[in-house]
Coordinates of C-alpha atoms in Angstrom, one line a residue:
Chain Q
M1 CA 69.2 130.1 109.1
T2 CA 69.3 129.0 112.8
L3 CA 70.7 125.5 113.6
T4 CA 67.8 124.3 115.5
E5 CA 65.7 124.6 112.1
I6 CA 65.9 121.6 109.9
R7 CA 65.7 122.0 106.3
P8 CA 62.9 119.9 104.7
G9 CA 65.7 118.2 102.7
A10 CA 67.7 117.2 105.8
V11 CA 67.9 113.6 106.2
G12 CA 67.3 111.7 109.3
G13 CA 64.8 112.2 112.2
G14 CA 65.0 113.9 115.5
P15 CA 67.6 114.0 118.1
V16 CA 68.9 110.4 118.9
A17 CA 71.7 109.8 121.2
G18 CA 74.6 108.6 119.4
R19 CA 75.2 104.9 120.2
G20 CA 79.0 104.5 119.8
P21 CA 80.7 100.9 119.5
W22 CA 81.5 100.9 123.1
Q23 CA 78.0 101.4 124.1
L24 CA 77.1 98.7 121.6
A25 CA 79.5 96.5 123.2
W26 CA 78.4 97.4 126.8
R27 CA 74.9 96.3 125.6
R28 CA 76.0 93.0 124.5
I29 CA 78.2 92.1 127.4
R30 CA 75.4 93.0 129.6
T31 CA 73.5 89.7 128.2
D32 CA 76.5 87.7 128.6
K33 CA 75.8 86.0 132.3
V34 CA 79.3 84.6 132.5
A35 CA 81.1 87.8 131.7
M36 CA 78.8 89.6 134.1
V37 CA 79.6 87.3 137.0
S38 CA 83.2 87.2 136.3
G39 CA 83.1 91.1 136.1
A40 CA 81.4 91.1 139.7
V41 CA 84.0 88.6 141.1
V42 CA 86.9 90.8 139.8
V43 CA 85.2 93.9 141.2
L44 CA 84.5 92.2 144.5
L45 CA 88.2 91.1 144.5
C46 CA 89.7 94.5 144.0
A47 CA 87.2 96.1 146.6
L48 CA 88.3 93.6 149.2
A49 CA 91.8 94.0 148.4
L50 CA 91.4 97.8 148.8
A51 CA 89.3 97.4 152.1
A52 CA 91.9 94.8 153.5
P53 CA 93.2 97.1 156.2
L54 CA 89.5 97.9 157.3
I55 CA 88.7 94.1 157.4
A56 CA 91.9 93.6 159.5
A57 CA 91.0 96.3 161.9
W58 CA 87.6 94.9 162.0
T59 CA 88.5 91.3 162.7
G60 CA 91.5 92.7 165.2
H61 CA 94.2 90.7 163.3
G62 CA 96.9 92.5 162.0
P63 CA 98.6 90.6 158.7
D64 CA 101.8 89.9 160.5
E65 CA 100.2 89.6 163.9
Q66 CA 100.8 86.1 165.7
F67 CA 98.3 84.5 167.9
R68 CA 100.1 82.0 170.0
D69 CA 97.3 81.3 172.2
T70 CA 94.4 81.1 169.9
G71 CA 96.1 80.7 166.6
I72 CA 98.2 77.5 167.4
T73 CA 97.4 74.1 168.5
A74 CA 98.9 72.6 171.5
Q75 CA 101.1 70.4 169.0
G76 CA 102.3 73.8 167.4
L77 CA 100.1 73.3 164.1
P78 CA 97.8 75.7 162.5
V79 CA 94.2 75.9 163.5
P80 CA 91.3 75.2 161.2
P81 CA 88.8 77.4 160.0
N82 CA 86.6 78.5 162.7
G83 CA 84.6 81.7 163.8
E84 CA 87.4 83.7 164.8
F85 CA 89.8 82.7 162.0
W86 CA 87.6 82.2 158.9
F87 CA 90.4 80.7 156.6
G88 CA 92.2 79.1 159.7
T89 CA 95.6 80.2 160.6
D90 CA 99.3 79.6 159.2
R91 CA 102.2 77.9 160.8
L92 CA 103.0 81.0 162.9
G93 CA 99.5 81.6 164.1
R94 CA 98.6 84.3 161.8
D95 CA 95.0 84.9 160.4
L96 CA 95.2 83.3 156.9
F97 CA 92.1 85.4 155.7
V98 CA 93.7 88.5 156.4
R99 CA 97.0 87.4 154.7
V100 CA 95.0 86.4 151.8
L101 CA 93.5 89.8 151.5
Y102 CA 96.7 91.5 151.9
G103 CA 98.1 89.1 149.4
A104 CA 95.4 90.1 146.9
R105 CA 96.7 93.9 147.3
V106 CA 100.1 92.7 146.1
S107 CA 99.0 90.3 143.5
L108 CA 96.3 92.7 141.9
L109 CA 98.7 95.4 142.0
V110 CA 101.6 93.7 140.4
G111 CA 99.0 92.3 138.0
V112 CA 97.5 95.5 136.9
V113 CA 100.6 97.8 137.1
A114 CA 102.7 95.3 135.2
T115 CA 100.3 94.6 132.4
G116 CA 99.2 98.5 132.2
M117 CA 102.9 99.3 131.7
A118 CA 103.2 96.4 129.1
A119 CA 100.2 97.6 127.2
L120 CA 101.6 101.2 127.1
V121 CA 105.0 100.2 125.8
G122 CA 103.3 97.6 123.6
V123 CA 101.0 99.8 122.1
V124 CA 103.8 102.5 121.3
V125 CA 106.2 100.2 120.0
G126 CA 103.5 98.3 117.8
L127 CA 102.2 101.5 116.5
L128 CA 105.5 102.6 115.3
A129 CA 106.6 99.2 113.9
G130 CA 103.5 98.7 111.9
Y131 CA 102.9 102.4 110.9
Y132 CA 106.6 103.3 109.7
G133 CA 107.3 99.7 108.5
G134 CA 110.8 99.2 106.9
A135 CA 113.8 99.4 109.1
V136 CA 111.9 100.6 112.0
D137 CA 109.7 97.6 111.8
T138 CA 112.5 95.1 111.5
L139 CA 114.4 96.6 114.3
L140 CA 111.4 96.8 116.6
S141 CA 110.2 93.3 115.4
R142 CA 113.3 91.6 116.0
L143 CA 113.4 93.1 119.5
M144 CA 110.0 91.7 120.3
D145 CA 111.6 88.3 118.9
V146 CA 114.3 88.8 121.3
V147 CA 112.3 89.5 124.3
L148 CA 109.6 86.5 123.6
S149 CA 112.6 84.3 123.3
F150 CA 114.1 85.1 126.8
P151 CA 114.1 82.0 129.2
Y152 CA 112.1 83.9 131.6
L153 CA 112.9 82.1 134.8
I154 CA 116.7 82.6 134.2
F155 CA 116.2 86.2 133.5
A156 CA 113.8 86.7 136.6
I157 CA 116.7 84.8 138.7
A158 CA 119.3 87.1 137.0
V159 CA 117.6 90.3 137.6
V160 CA 116.7 89.4 141.3
S161 CA 120.4 88.3 142.3
I162 CA 121.3 91.8 140.9
A163 CA 118.6 94.0 142.2
G164 CA 117.5 91.9 145.2
P165 CA 113.8 90.7 145.2
S166 CA 111.4 93.4 145.4
L167 CA 107.8 94.5 144.4
T168 CA 109.6 96.8 141.9
A169 CA 111.8 94.0 140.6
T170 CA 108.9 91.7 140.1
I171 CA 106.5 94.4 138.4
G172 CA 109.7 95.4 135.9
V173 CA 110.3 91.7 135.1
I174 CA 106.6 91.0 134.2
A175 CA 106.1 94.2 132.4
F176 CA 109.5 93.3 130.4
Y177 CA 107.7 90.1 129.2
S178 CA 104.3 91.1 128.6
W179 CA 105.0 94.2 126.3
A180 CA 106.1 92.1 123.3
A181 CA 103.1 89.9 123.1
I182 CA 100.8 93.3 122.8
A183 CA 103.2 95.0 120.4
R184 CA 102.9 92.0 118.1
V185 CA 99.1 92.2 118.1
V186 CA 99.2 96.1 117.8
R187 CA 101.8 95.9 115.0
G188 CA 99.7 93.5 113.0
Q189 CA 96.6 95.4 113.2
T190 CA 98.4 98.7 112.4
L191 CA 99.7 97.1 109.2
A192 CA 96.1 96.3 108.3
L193 CA 94.6 99.5 109.3
K194 CA 97.1 102.1 107.8
E195 CA 95.8 100.9 104.4
R196 CA 92.4 102.0 105.1
E197 CA 90.9 104.7 103.1
Y198 CA 90.0 106.8 106.2
V199 CA 93.7 106.9 106.9
E200 CA 94.4 108.0 103.4
A201 CA 91.8 110.7 103.8
A202 CA 93.6 112.0 107.1
R203 CA 96.9 112.1 105.1
S204 CA 94.9 114.0 102.0
M205 CA 94.1 116.7 104.8
G206 CA 97.6 117.1 105.9
A207 CA 97.5 115.1 109.1
G208 CA 100.8 114.4 110.5
D209 CA 102.0 111.0 111.5
L210 CA 101.5 111.1 115.1
R211 CA 98.0 112.5 114.3
I212 CA 97.5 109.6 112.1
M213 CA 98.8 106.9 114.6
F214 CA 96.9 108.2 117.8
V215 CA 93.9 109.7 116.6
D216 CA 93.0 107.7 113.4
I217 CA 94.5 104.3 114.2
L218 CA 94.7 103.8 117.7
P219 CA 91.0 103.9 118.7
N220 CA 90.4 101.2 116.0
L221 CA 92.8 98.8 117.8
L222 CA 92.0 99.6 121.4
A223 CA 89.4 96.7 121.2
P224 CA 92.1 93.9 120.6
V225 CA 94.4 95.6 123.2
I226 CA 91.6 95.7 125.9
V227 CA 90.9 92.1 125.2
L228 CA 94.4 91.0 125.4
T229 CA 95.3 93.1 128.7
T230 CA 92.4 91.6 130.3
L231 CA 93.8 88.3 129.5
L232 CA 97.3 89.3 130.3
V233 CA 96.3 90.3 134.0
P234 CA 96.0 86.7 135.1
A235 CA 99.1 85.7 133.6
A236 CA 100.9 88.3 135.4
I237 CA 99.5 87.2 138.5
V238 CA 100.2 83.7 138.2
F239 CA 103.7 85.1 137.0
E240 CA 104.0 87.1 140.2
S241 CA 103.0 83.9 142.4
T242 CA 105.4 81.7 140.5
L243 CA 108.3 84.4 141.3
S244 CA 107.2 84.8 145.0
Y245 CA 106.6 80.9 145.4
L246 CA 110.3 80.5 144.2
G247 CA 111.4 83.3 146.6
L248 CA 112.1 85.6 143.7
G249 CA 109.2 87.9 144.1
I250 CA 107.7 89.4 147.1
V251 CA 109.7 88.8 150.2
P252 CA 107.9 87.6 153.4
P253 CA 106.5 88.7 156.0
T254 CA 104.8 90.7 153.2
P255 CA 102.2 88.2 152.2
S256 CA 101.6 87.5 148.4
W257 CA 99.6 84.5 147.2
G258 CA 102.7 83.0 145.8
N259 CA 104.7 83.0 149.0
L260 CA 101.6 81.9 151.0
L261 CA 101.7 78.8 148.8
S262 CA 105.5 78.4 149.0
E263 CA 104.9 78.4 153.1
A264 CA 102.2 76.2 153.1
Q265 CA 103.6 73.2 150.9
G266 CA 105.1 71.8 154.0
F267 CA 101.4 71.5 155.9
Y268 CA 99.1 70.4 153.1
R269 CA 98.8 67.1 154.9
V270 CA 97.7 68.6 158.1
A271 CA 96.3 71.7 157.3
Y272 CA 94.4 71.5 154.0
W273 CA 93.1 75.1 154.7
Y274 CA 96.6 76.6 154.5
L275 CA 97.3 75.6 151.0
G276 CA 93.7 75.3 149.8
F277 CA 92.4 79.1 150.3
P278 CA 95.3 80.9 148.9
A279 CA 95.3 78.3 145.9
A280 CA 91.4 78.6 145.5
T281 CA 91.6 82.5 145.5
L282 CA 94.5 82.5 143.0
L283 CA 92.2 80.0 140.8
I284 CA 89.2 82.1 141.1
T285 CA 90.9 85.4 140.3
T286 CA 92.5 83.8 137.3
L287 CA 89.3 82.1 135.9
A288 CA 87.6 85.6 136.5
F289 CA 89.8 87.6 134.5
N290 CA 90.0 84.9 131.9
L291 CA 86.2 84.7 131.4
L292 CA 85.9 88.5 131.6
G293 CA 88.4 88.7 128.9
D294 CA 86.6 86.2 126.8
G295 CA 83.4 88.0 127.3
I296 CA 84.6 91.4 126.4
R297 CA 86.3 89.9 123.2
D298 CA 83.0 88.4 122.3
A299 CA 81.2 91.8 123.1
I300 CA 83.6 93.8 120.8
D301 CA 83.8 91.4 118.1
P302 CA 81.4 92.6 115.3
R303 CA 80.9 89.1 114.0
M304 CA 79.4 88.0 117.2
E305 CA 76.8 90.5 116.6
R306 CA 75.3 88.8 113.9
L307 CA 75.1 85.6 116.0
F308 CA 73.4 87.5 118.7
S309 CA 70.8 89.0 116.6
R310 CA 70.1 85.9 114.9
R311 CA 69.6 84.3 118.2
R312 CA 67.3 87.2 119.2
R313 CA 65.2 86.9 116.1
T314 CA 64.5 83.2 116.3
R315 CA 63.7 83.8 120.1
K316 CA 61.0 86.3 119.0
G317 CA 59.6 84.0 116.3
A318 CA 59.5 81.1 118.7
Chain B
M1 CA 94.9 127.2 84.6
L2 CA 94.0 125.9 88.2
L3 CA 95.7 122.7 87.6
E4 CA 98.2 121.7 85.1
V5 CA 99.2 117.9 84.7
S6 CA 101.9 117.2 82.3
N7 CA 103.1 113.8 81.5
V8 CA 102.5 112.5 84.9
V9 CA 103.8 108.7 85.1
K10 CA 103.2 106.5 88.2
H11 CA 105.0 103.4 88.1
Y12 CA 105.0 100.5 90.9
P13 CA 108.0 98.5 91.3
I14 CA 107.4 94.7 91.4
T15 CA 109.9 93.4 93.8
A16 CA 111.2 89.8 94.6
G17 CA 113.3 88.1 97.1
A18 CA 112.6 88.3 101.0
L19 CA 116.1 89.5 102.1
F20 CA 117.6 90.9 99.1
K21 CA 114.9 92.8 97.4
H22 CA 115.4 93.6 93.6
V23 CA 112.9 94.9 90.9
V24 CA 111.8 92.4 88.7
G25 CA 109.2 94.7 86.6
Q26 CA 107.0 97.8 86.8
V27 CA 103.2 98.2 87.1
R28 CA 102.8 101.0 84.6
A29 CA 99.6 102.3 86.4
V30 CA 100.0 105.8 84.9
D31 CA 101.9 106.1 82.0
G32 CA 102.1 110.0 80.8
V33 CA 98.9 111.8 81.5
S34 CA 98.7 115.3 80.7
F35 CA 95.7 117.8 80.7
D36 CA 94.5 121.3 82.1
L37 CA 92.0 122.2 84.5
A38 CA 90.5 125.6 84.6
A39 CA 89.1 127.1 87.8
G40 CA 85.4 126.4 88.1
E41 CA 85.4 123.6 85.7
T42 CA 84.7 119.8 86.2
L43 CA 86.7 117.4 84.3
G44 CA 85.0 114.0 84.2
L45 CA 87.7 111.1 84.1
V46 CA 86.3 107.8 82.9
G47 CA 87.8 104.3 82.3
E48 CA 87.7 100.8 83.1
T49 CA 88.5 99.4 86.8
G50 CA 92.5 99.3 86.8
C51 CA 93.0 101.8 84.2
G52 CA 95.0 104.1 86.5
K53 CA 92.2 106.6 87.5
S54 CA 92.4 106.2 91.0
T55 CA 96.3 106.4 91.0
L56 CA 96.2 109.3 89.1
A57 CA 93.9 111.0 91.5
R58 CA 96.0 110.0 94.3
C59 CA 99.2 111.4 92.6
L60 CA 97.5 114.7 92.1
A61 CA 96.3 114.9 95.8
G62 CA 99.9 114.1 96.7
L63 CA 99.2 111.0 98.3
H64 CA 101.4 108.9 96.2
P65 CA 104.6 110.3 95.0
V66 CA 104.7 110.5 91.0
T67 CA 107.7 108.7 89.1
S68 CA 108.0 111.6 86.7
G69 CA 106.1 114.4 85.1
S70 CA 104.8 117.5 86.9
V71 CA 101.5 118.6 88.6
R72 CA 101.2 122.4 88.9
F73 CA 98.8 124.0 91.1
D74 CA 97.7 127.6 90.4
G75 CA 101.0 128.2 88.8
T76 CA 103.1 126.6 91.5
D77 CA 105.0 123.2 91.0
I78 CA 103.7 120.7 93.5
T79 CA 105.4 117.7 92.3
N80 CA 106.3 115.5 95.1
L81 CA 106.6 118.2 97.6
P82 CA 108.0 117.5 101.0
R83 CA 105.0 116.9 103.7
R84 CA 105.6 120.4 105.3
R85 CA 105.7 122.4 102.0
M86 CA 102.5 120.6 100.6
R87 CA 100.5 121.4 103.8
P88 CA 99.3 124.8 102.5
Y89 CA 98.3 123.1 99.2
R90 CA 96.3 120.6 101.1
R91 CA 94.0 123.1 102.1
D92 CA 93.2 124.0 98.5
I93 CA 93.0 120.5 97.2
Q94 CA 90.4 118.1 98.8
V95 CA 89.4 114.5 98.2
I96 CA 86.1 112.9 98.3
F97 CA 86.7 109.1 98.4
Q98 CA 84.9 106.2 96.7
D99 CA 84.0 104.2 99.6
P100 CA 81.7 106.1 102.0
Y101 CA 82.1 103.1 104.4
G102 CA 86.0 102.9 104.3
S103 CA 86.8 106.6 104.2
L104 CA 85.1 107.3 107.4
N105 CA 86.7 106.4 110.5
P106 CA 84.3 103.9 112.5
R107 CA 85.4 104.7 115.9
R108 CA 84.9 108.4 115.5
R109 CA 82.0 110.6 115.8
V110 CA 80.7 112.5 112.8
G111 CA 81.2 116.0 114.1
S112 CA 84.8 115.1 114.8
I113 CA 85.5 113.7 111.3
I114 CA 84.0 116.6 109.6
A115 CA 86.1 118.9 112.0
D116 CA 89.3 117.1 111.0
P117 CA 90.5 119.4 108.2
L118 CA 89.5 122.4 110.3
V119 CA 91.4 121.1 113.4
I120 CA 94.6 119.9 111.3
H121 CA 94.9 123.1 109.8
R122 CA 94.4 125.1 113.2
V123 CA 91.6 127.2 111.4
M124 CA 89.1 127.2 114.5
S125 CA 88.3 125.4 117.9
G126 CA 85.7 125.4 120.5
E127 CA 82.2 126.5 120.2
Q128 CA 83.0 128.3 116.6
L129 CA 84.3 124.9 115.4
R130 CA 81.2 123.0 116.6
R131 CA 78.8 125.8 114.8
T132 CA 81.0 125.7 111.5
V133 CA 80.6 121.8 111.6
Q134 CA 76.8 121.8 112.1
E135 CA 76.6 124.5 109.4
L136 CA 78.4 122.3 106.9
M137 CA 76.2 119.2 107.9
E138 CA 73.2 121.4 107.2
R139 CA 74.6 122.4 103.9
V140 CA 75.1 119.0 102.7
G141 CA 71.6 117.9 103.8
L142 CA 72.4 116.3 107.0
N143 CA 70.5 117.0 110.3
P144 CA 73.1 119.1 112.3
E145 CA 72.0 117.4 115.7
H146 CA 73.6 114.2 114.7
Y147 CA 77.0 115.4 115.0
N148 CA 77.4 113.1 117.9
R149 CA 76.7 110.1 116.0
F150 CA 79.1 107.4 114.7
P151 CA 79.2 106.8 110.9
A152 CA 77.8 103.3 111.3
E153 CA 74.4 104.9 112.0
F154 CA 74.1 106.5 108.6
S155 CA 73.2 105.1 105.3
G156 CA 75.7 105.1 102.2
G157 CA 74.2 108.3 100.8
Q158 CA 74.4 110.1 104.1
R159 CA 77.9 109.1 104.8
Q160 CA 78.9 110.2 101.6
R161 CA 77.4 113.8 102.5
I162 CA 79.7 113.2 105.5
G163 CA 82.6 112.8 103.2
V164 CA 81.3 115.9 101.0
A165 CA 81.1 117.9 104.3
R166 CA 84.6 117.0 105.3
A167 CA 86.0 118.1 102.0
L168 CA 84.1 121.3 101.9
A169 CA 85.2 122.3 105.3
L170 CA 88.3 124.4 104.3
R171 CA 86.6 126.0 101.4
P172 CA 89.1 124.2 98.9
R173 CA 89.4 125.5 95.1
L174 CA 89.8 121.9 93.9
I175 CA 88.0 118.5 94.9
I176 CA 89.3 115.5 93.6
C177 CA 86.1 113.2 93.4
D178 CA 87.4 109.6 93.4
E179 CA 84.2 107.7 92.2
P180 CA 82.1 109.5 94.9
V181 CA 78.9 107.8 93.9
S182 CA 79.9 104.5 92.4
A183 CA 79.1 102.8 95.5
L184 CA 75.6 104.2 96.1
D185 CA 72.4 103.1 94.9
V186 CA 71.2 104.8 91.5
S187 CA 68.5 107.2 93.2
I188 CA 70.9 108.3 96.0
Q189 CA 73.7 108.9 93.3
A190 CA 71.6 111.6 91.5
Q191 CA 71.1 113.3 95.0
I192 CA 74.9 113.3 95.6
L193 CA 75.4 114.6 92.0
N194 CA 73.0 117.3 92.4
L195 CA 74.5 118.3 95.8
L196 CA 77.8 118.5 94.2
K197 CA 76.8 120.5 91.3
D198 CA 75.1 123.0 93.8
L199 CA 78.0 123.3 95.8
Q200 CA 80.1 124.1 92.8
V201 CA 77.9 127.0 91.6
E202 CA 78.0 128.3 95.5
Y203 CA 81.5 128.0 96.0
G204 CA 82.9 128.2 92.9
L205 CA 84.7 124.8 93.1
T206 CA 86.5 123.1 90.5
Y207 CA 86.1 119.3 90.1
L208 CA 88.4 116.4 88.8
F209 CA 85.5 114.0 88.8
I210 CA 86.3 110.2 88.4
A211 CA 83.8 107.5 87.5
H212 CA 83.4 104.3 85.7
D213 CA 80.0 105.2 84.9
L214 CA 79.5 107.4 81.6
S215 CA 76.1 108.6 82.4
V216 CA 77.1 109.8 85.8
V217 CA 80.1 111.6 84.2
R218 CA 78.1 113.3 81.7
H219 CA 75.5 114.7 84.0
I220 CA 78.2 116.5 85.9
S221 CA 81.1 117.4 83.7
D222 CA 82.2 119.9 81.3
R223 CA 84.9 118.0 79.6
I224 CA 85.6 114.5 79.4
A225 CA 88.8 112.4 79.4
V226 CA 88.8 108.6 78.8
M227 CA 91.6 106.5 80.1
Y228 CA 92.7 103.3 78.8
L229 CA 95.8 101.5 80.5
G230 CA 97.1 104.4 82.1
K231 CA 96.9 106.9 79.4
I232 CA 94.4 109.3 78.2
V233 CA 92.8 108.0 74.8
E234 CA 90.5 110.8 74.3
L235 CA 90.0 114.4 75.8
G236 CA 87.1 116.8 74.7
A237 CA 84.0 118.9 75.8
A238 CA 81.7 116.3 77.1
D239 CA 78.9 116.5 74.5
P240 CA 80.8 116.1 71.5
V241 CA 82.6 113.1 73.1
Y242 CA 79.5 111.6 73.9
D243 CA 77.6 112.3 70.7
R244 CA 80.5 111.7 68.4
P245 CA 83.4 109.7 69.9
R246 CA 86.5 109.6 67.9
H247 CA 88.4 106.9 69.8
P248 CA 87.3 103.4 69.1
Y249 CA 87.5 102.7 72.8
T250 CA 85.3 105.6 73.7
N251 CA 82.8 104.5 71.1
A252 CA 82.8 100.7 72.5
L253 CA 82.6 102.3 76.3
L254 CA 79.6 104.4 75.2
S255 CA 77.9 101.6 73.4
A256 CA 77.7 99.8 76.6
T257 CA 75.9 102.2 78.6
A258 CA 72.3 101.6 79.2
V259 CA 69.6 103.7 77.4
A260 CA 66.2 104.4 78.8
D261 CA 64.5 104.7 75.6
P262 CA 63.9 101.3 74.3
D263 CA 63.4 102.7 70.6
E264 CA 66.7 104.3 70.9
A265 CA 68.3 101.2 72.4
Q266 CA 67.0 99.2 69.3
R267 CA 68.7 101.5 66.9
R268 CA 72.0 101.5 68.7
R269 CA 74.8 98.8 67.7
R270 CA 76.7 97.4 70.5
V271 CA 80.5 97.3 70.1
V272 CA 81.5 94.3 71.8
L273 CA 85.4 94.2 72.6
T274 CA 87.1 91.0 72.6
G275 CA 89.6 89.8 75.3
D276 CA 90.4 91.4 78.4
V277 CA 92.4 94.6 79.5
P278 CA 96.1 93.6 79.0
S279 CA 98.3 93.8 82.1
P280 CA 99.7 97.0 82.9
I281 CA 103.0 95.1 83.8
D282 CA 103.6 94.4 80.1
P283 CA 101.4 96.8 78.0
P284 CA 100.8 96.1 74.2
S285 CA 103.4 98.0 72.0
G286 CA 102.4 101.0 69.8
C287 CA 98.7 101.8 70.5
R288 CA 97.7 100.1 73.8
F289 CA 94.3 99.3 72.6
H290 CA 95.3 97.7 69.2
P291 CA 94.9 94.1 70.5
R292 CA 91.2 94.7 71.2
C293 CA 90.6 97.5 68.3
P294 CA 88.0 96.7 65.7
R295 CA 89.9 99.1 63.4
A296 CA 93.5 98.2 64.2
Q297 CA 96.0 98.0 61.3
D298 CA 99.8 97.4 61.1
I299 CA 101.0 100.7 62.2
C300 CA 98.8 100.3 65.4
S301 CA 101.1 97.8 67.0
T302 CA 104.3 99.7 66.0
E303 CA 103.7 103.4 66.5
E304 CA 102.0 104.8 69.4
P305 CA 99.4 107.5 68.6
L306 CA 99.6 110.9 70.0
L307 CA 96.8 112.5 71.7
E308 CA 95.9 115.2 69.0
G309 CA 93.0 116.8 67.3
T310 CA 92.0 116.4 63.8
E311 CA 90.9 119.1 61.5
G312 CA 87.3 120.1 61.5
T313 CA 86.6 118.5 64.8
E314 CA 86.8 119.6 68.6
G315 CA 88.5 117.6 71.2
T316 CA 91.8 115.2 70.9
A317 CA 91.9 111.6 70.5
A318 CA 94.8 109.3 70.5
C319 CA 94.1 107.2 67.5
H320 CA 95.8 106.6 64.1
F321 CA 92.2 105.8 62.4
P322 CA 89.8 107.9 64.7
M323 CA 86.2 107.3 64.1
E324 CA 84.1 109.4 61.4
V325 CA 81.8 111.6 62.8
V326 CA 78.8 109.3 62.6
V327 CA 77.8 106.7 65.3

């Protein structure tokens, strides 16, 4: 018997494309306007950050280039937004628009890389703690408690005073803080998932611990991890800004949103744009990531599905 | 004998205290169970919820370590083998689980779920693997083109077919069916039972078939074991056990099954048991059934009856005062 033949007793109809949980989540999130707009904002920000050198070349303003003739008023103050400088200039006559874009490169890089590292460590530690339990769990859980109870600013100051402020140190400090939150969630989920019957089925077939952890359990906790990671990115960006604002993160002249804000604080009475644009960009980015994270959570959470279908049904009936 | 189970005991310790854990009691989930299973045979294991059927199944499948006793598979002692040495036997002993929803990973495609045992034991890969999986799906009555779907896209009966295909993949010799149909509609139950029967003939499978529904077990079993509170109270060939139960508990269980024929139903007498199943933490002394037994006498509370045959009857029953051969 060939495989294309379907026996009369065979259950089901013709070939139908398998619609996985991810595809279902995608279909749900597509109907969520807030999440889609936030997603578009995030994509746009990333595109602008990536294209920053191109935009700088196009405007003819380098990120560290000073325009003493056009960029500074006779009184030596920053120039307000105009046709040449869209966001105005800063105290040294540099193009604020270009500097905000370059700042986005740093902020997004730090946010994504630090959160990515944190997610990797958090998932592995959480899986190990939850799956093995016992002494392993006790040890790793206490480690998470210790990390979460560190006073983060003091720790950051200590690290910076030893290693010196740099991009690597900033990413390291933020990743060190974020992994424990992910590990806790993963541990809790793993505790619940490892009791599921399909895990027992895998064990009855002779699957090893690693296979059970990464093939059977991990796909089931990707959803909360993705949501949490999306929500941790804006936290990391704010964290980076805080560190840079205090002079502990990214050092000028490399622009980052944090050190732009720090430079601008003496000028907010005379130059609203100097503080306003970097702050607004930071706010929009954080908001977009948070709303996107909420949208993803709603799309992945199966309880929301019933809500959606009910809504659809009433709409049809009306 | 393919499977020899002798005096298997599984106790779960009850611990108290957060920091200094100490054992305050034992749940006697399985308390000394022995039986043999010949190749090609089906043994039905019945009993109420909580009598230790599933625990026994998990012990035999090597999922839970047994507290004492021994399990021999094809002459080899496989009791509490370390994982690596258990691996070859896992190929021969497969499990079909009760819950067709819980036992299939919702985030994995059906093809990869069925391929799991073949991949884990490195039997085959690539195109050959896909072909084998599709043949298996076809054999259990699933559309092989659906191998890319997720479990959520199948009905309960179809999911249980997936579970059957997975258990069948390695061509095992023994399949432990842990209530494989109790979560399904009655009409679907029959389909799955017939499928299991066909597969048994085709591949020479041996089944340990666990259920709490006696009519389901009768349909498929050669022999029946009745469990009560962690012990087997009656063991014998299917028809004699059904037609002439010896143990009062078996009798009560049987009288509770529904009969299609209303005349027959009129003639039957329901034996209604009083009270609840006692706690397996502190089981009754002597015969564990004595507090609820309509035939109990003084000796029942002091002396534990052995699982033994009576002259002139087939099968064995653990009772001091077994039922006369009339119902």
